[in-house]
Coordinates of C-alpha atoms and ligand atoms in Angstrom, one line a residue:
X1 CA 159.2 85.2 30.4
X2 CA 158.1 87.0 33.3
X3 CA 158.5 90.3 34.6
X4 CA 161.4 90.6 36.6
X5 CA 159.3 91.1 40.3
X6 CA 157.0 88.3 39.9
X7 CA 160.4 86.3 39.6
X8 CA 161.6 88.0 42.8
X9 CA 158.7 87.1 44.7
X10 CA 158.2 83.7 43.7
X11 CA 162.4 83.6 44.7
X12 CA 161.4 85.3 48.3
X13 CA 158.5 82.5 48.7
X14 CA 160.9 80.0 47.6
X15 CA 163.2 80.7 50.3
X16 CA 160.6 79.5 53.3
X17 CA 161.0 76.3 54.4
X18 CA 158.8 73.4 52.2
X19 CA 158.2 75.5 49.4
X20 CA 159.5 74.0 45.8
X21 CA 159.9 76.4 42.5
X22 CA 156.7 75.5 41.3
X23 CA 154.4 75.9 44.0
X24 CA 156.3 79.4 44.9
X25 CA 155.6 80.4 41.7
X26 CA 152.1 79.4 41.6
X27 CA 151.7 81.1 44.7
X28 CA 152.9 84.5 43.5
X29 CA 150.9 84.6 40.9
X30 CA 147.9 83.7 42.9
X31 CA 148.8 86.7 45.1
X32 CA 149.1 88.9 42.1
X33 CA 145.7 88.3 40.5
X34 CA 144.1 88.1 44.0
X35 CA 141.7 91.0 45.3
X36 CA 143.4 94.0 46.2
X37 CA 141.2 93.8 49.5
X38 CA 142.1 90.2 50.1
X39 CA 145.6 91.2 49.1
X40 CA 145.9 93.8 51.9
X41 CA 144.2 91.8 54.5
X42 CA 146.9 89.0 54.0
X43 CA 149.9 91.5 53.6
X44 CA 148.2 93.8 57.0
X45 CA 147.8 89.6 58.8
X46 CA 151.3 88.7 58.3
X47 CA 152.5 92.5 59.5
X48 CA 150.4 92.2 62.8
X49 CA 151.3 88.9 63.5
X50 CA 155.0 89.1 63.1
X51 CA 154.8 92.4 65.5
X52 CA 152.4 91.1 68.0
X53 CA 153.9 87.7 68.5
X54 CA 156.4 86.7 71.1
X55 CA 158.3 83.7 72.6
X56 CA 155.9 82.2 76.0
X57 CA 158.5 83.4 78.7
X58 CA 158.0 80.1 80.7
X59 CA 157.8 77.4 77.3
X60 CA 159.0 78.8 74.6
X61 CA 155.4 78.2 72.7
X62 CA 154.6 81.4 70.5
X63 CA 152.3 84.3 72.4
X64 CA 150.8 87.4 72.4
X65 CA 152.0 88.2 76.1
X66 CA 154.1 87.1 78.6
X67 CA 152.8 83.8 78.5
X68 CA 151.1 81.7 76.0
X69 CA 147.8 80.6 76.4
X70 CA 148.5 76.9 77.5
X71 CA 150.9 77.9 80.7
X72 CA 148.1 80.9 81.1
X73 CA 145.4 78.8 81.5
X74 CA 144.4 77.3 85.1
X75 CA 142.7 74.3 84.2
X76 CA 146.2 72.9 82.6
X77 CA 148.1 71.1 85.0
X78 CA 151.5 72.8 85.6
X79 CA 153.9 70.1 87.0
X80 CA 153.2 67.7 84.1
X81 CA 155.7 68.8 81.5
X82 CA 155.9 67.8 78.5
X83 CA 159.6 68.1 76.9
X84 CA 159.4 68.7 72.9
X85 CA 162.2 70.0 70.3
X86 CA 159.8 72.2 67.8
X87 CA 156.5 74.7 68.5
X88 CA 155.0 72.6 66.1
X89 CA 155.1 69.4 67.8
X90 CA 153.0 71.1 70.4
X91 CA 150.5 72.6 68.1
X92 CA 149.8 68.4 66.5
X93 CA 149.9 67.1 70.6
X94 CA 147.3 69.7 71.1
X95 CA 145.2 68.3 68.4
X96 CA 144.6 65.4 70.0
X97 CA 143.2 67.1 73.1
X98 CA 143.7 64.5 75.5
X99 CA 146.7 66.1 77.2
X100 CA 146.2 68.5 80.0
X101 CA 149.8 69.6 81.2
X102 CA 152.1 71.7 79.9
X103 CA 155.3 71.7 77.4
X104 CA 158.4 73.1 77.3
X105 CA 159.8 73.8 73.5
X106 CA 163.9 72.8 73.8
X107 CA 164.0 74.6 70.6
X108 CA 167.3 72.7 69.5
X109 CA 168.3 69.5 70.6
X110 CA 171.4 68.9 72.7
X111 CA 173.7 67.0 69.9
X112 CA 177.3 67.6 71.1
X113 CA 178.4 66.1 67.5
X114 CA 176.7 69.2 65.7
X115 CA 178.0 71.6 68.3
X116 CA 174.8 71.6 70.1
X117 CA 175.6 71.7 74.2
X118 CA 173.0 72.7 76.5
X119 CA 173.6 76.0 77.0
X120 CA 172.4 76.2 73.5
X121 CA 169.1 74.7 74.2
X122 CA 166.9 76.6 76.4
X123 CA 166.9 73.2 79.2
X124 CA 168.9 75.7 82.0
X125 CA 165.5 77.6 81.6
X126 CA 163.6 74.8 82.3
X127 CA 165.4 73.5 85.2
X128 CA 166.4 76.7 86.7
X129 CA 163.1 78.5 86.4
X130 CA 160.8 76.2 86.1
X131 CA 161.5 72.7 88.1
X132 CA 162.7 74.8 90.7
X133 CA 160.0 77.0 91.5
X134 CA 157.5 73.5 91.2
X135 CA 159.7 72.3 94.1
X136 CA 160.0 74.4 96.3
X137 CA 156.3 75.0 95.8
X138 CA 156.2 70.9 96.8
X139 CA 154.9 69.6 93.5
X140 CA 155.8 66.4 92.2
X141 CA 157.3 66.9 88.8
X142 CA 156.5 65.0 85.9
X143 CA 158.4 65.4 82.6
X144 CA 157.1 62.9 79.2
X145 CA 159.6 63.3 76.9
X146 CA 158.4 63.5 73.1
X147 CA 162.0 63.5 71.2
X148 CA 162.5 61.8 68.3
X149 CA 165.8 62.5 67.0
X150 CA 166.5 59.8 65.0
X151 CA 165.2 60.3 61.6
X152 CA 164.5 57.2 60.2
X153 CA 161.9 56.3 62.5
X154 CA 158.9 58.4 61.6
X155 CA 156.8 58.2 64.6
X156 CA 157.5 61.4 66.9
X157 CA 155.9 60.7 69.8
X158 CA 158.0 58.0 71.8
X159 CA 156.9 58.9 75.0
X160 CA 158.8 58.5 78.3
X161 CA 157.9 59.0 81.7
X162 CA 160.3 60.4 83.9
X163 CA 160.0 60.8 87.5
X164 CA 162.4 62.6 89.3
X165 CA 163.5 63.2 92.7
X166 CA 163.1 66.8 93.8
X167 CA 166.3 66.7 96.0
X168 CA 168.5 65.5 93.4
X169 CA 167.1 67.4 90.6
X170 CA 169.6 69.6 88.9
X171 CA 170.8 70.4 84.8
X172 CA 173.2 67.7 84.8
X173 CA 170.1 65.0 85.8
X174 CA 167.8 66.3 82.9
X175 CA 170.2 66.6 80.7
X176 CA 171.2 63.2 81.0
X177 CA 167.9 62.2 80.3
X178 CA 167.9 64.1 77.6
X179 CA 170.8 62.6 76.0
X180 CA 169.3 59.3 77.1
X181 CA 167.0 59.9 74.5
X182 CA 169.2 58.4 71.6
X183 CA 168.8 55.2 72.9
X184 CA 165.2 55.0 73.4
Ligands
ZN1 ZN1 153.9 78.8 77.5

């Protein structure tokens, strides 16, 4: 019953992530009978941001330059690291504004079930860029690990301390703790 492109669009919005049929076509036509000025300042928002956002270089957390506004700020402590699968798990730790260190987003978790080694994660990153310029710079590293993979418990943030030992800190070390992380 409707024209052909509002079914294409509600299609397009269906195909993000959490949408369902009816609230992507609800959403289209609230687009379509919106104000053409409200129309473009949405379409001209989602253009900039695509193009002006970037990976953070040092945590994988979305920016607008090299590095994302929680590794750029000074006041954060950098040696307290807190290890998390998804950007988004940052964004709800950040809400509760009581931690002051820093993150590094794993983007995938290892799982060597699913295919899913370490090379595939960015943890070489964090250990071979990061840990190791804390080190030799003589901080002690903490990491606070906030994985939940199993998914029938619901609460995400399990958190676990991890202290390592500079000298014997290497890929194979954190990514045994990061396997550990099944049996938590
Ligand atoms: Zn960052």
């Amino acid at each position: 019953m409707l024209p052909l492109s509002i079914l294409e669009l509600a299609q397009k919005i269906r195909n993000l992530p959490g949408m369902g049929a009816k609230s992507s076509q609800k959403l289209a036509l609230d687009l379509l009978q919106s104000k053409q000025e409200d129309f473009d300042d949405l379409m001209e928002a989602i253009k900039n941001s695509r193009e002006k956002t970037f990976f953070c270089k040092q945590c994988g957390f979305f920016a607008e330059g090299h590095l994302c506004n929680i590794c750029s700020n000074s006041s954060r402590n950098q040696s307290q690291i807190c290890i998390v699968e998804k950007e988004i798990e940052v964004i709800s730790l950040e809400k509760s504004e009581s931690y002051r260190g820093v993150y590094h987003v794993l983007k995938k978790l290892i799982s060597p079930l699913d295919n899913v080694f370490a090379e595939n994660t960015t943890i070489t990153a964090l250990i071979e860029d990061r840990l190791m310029k804390l080190t030799k710079q003589g901080n002690q590293i903490e990491l606070i690990l906030k994985i939940d993979h199993l998914v029938s418990i619901t609460r995400m943030a399990q958190g676990l301390p991890l202290y390592y030992n500079p000298e014997t800190l290497d890929v194979a070390t954190v990514t045994r703790a990061l396997e550990d992380r099944r049996v938590i």
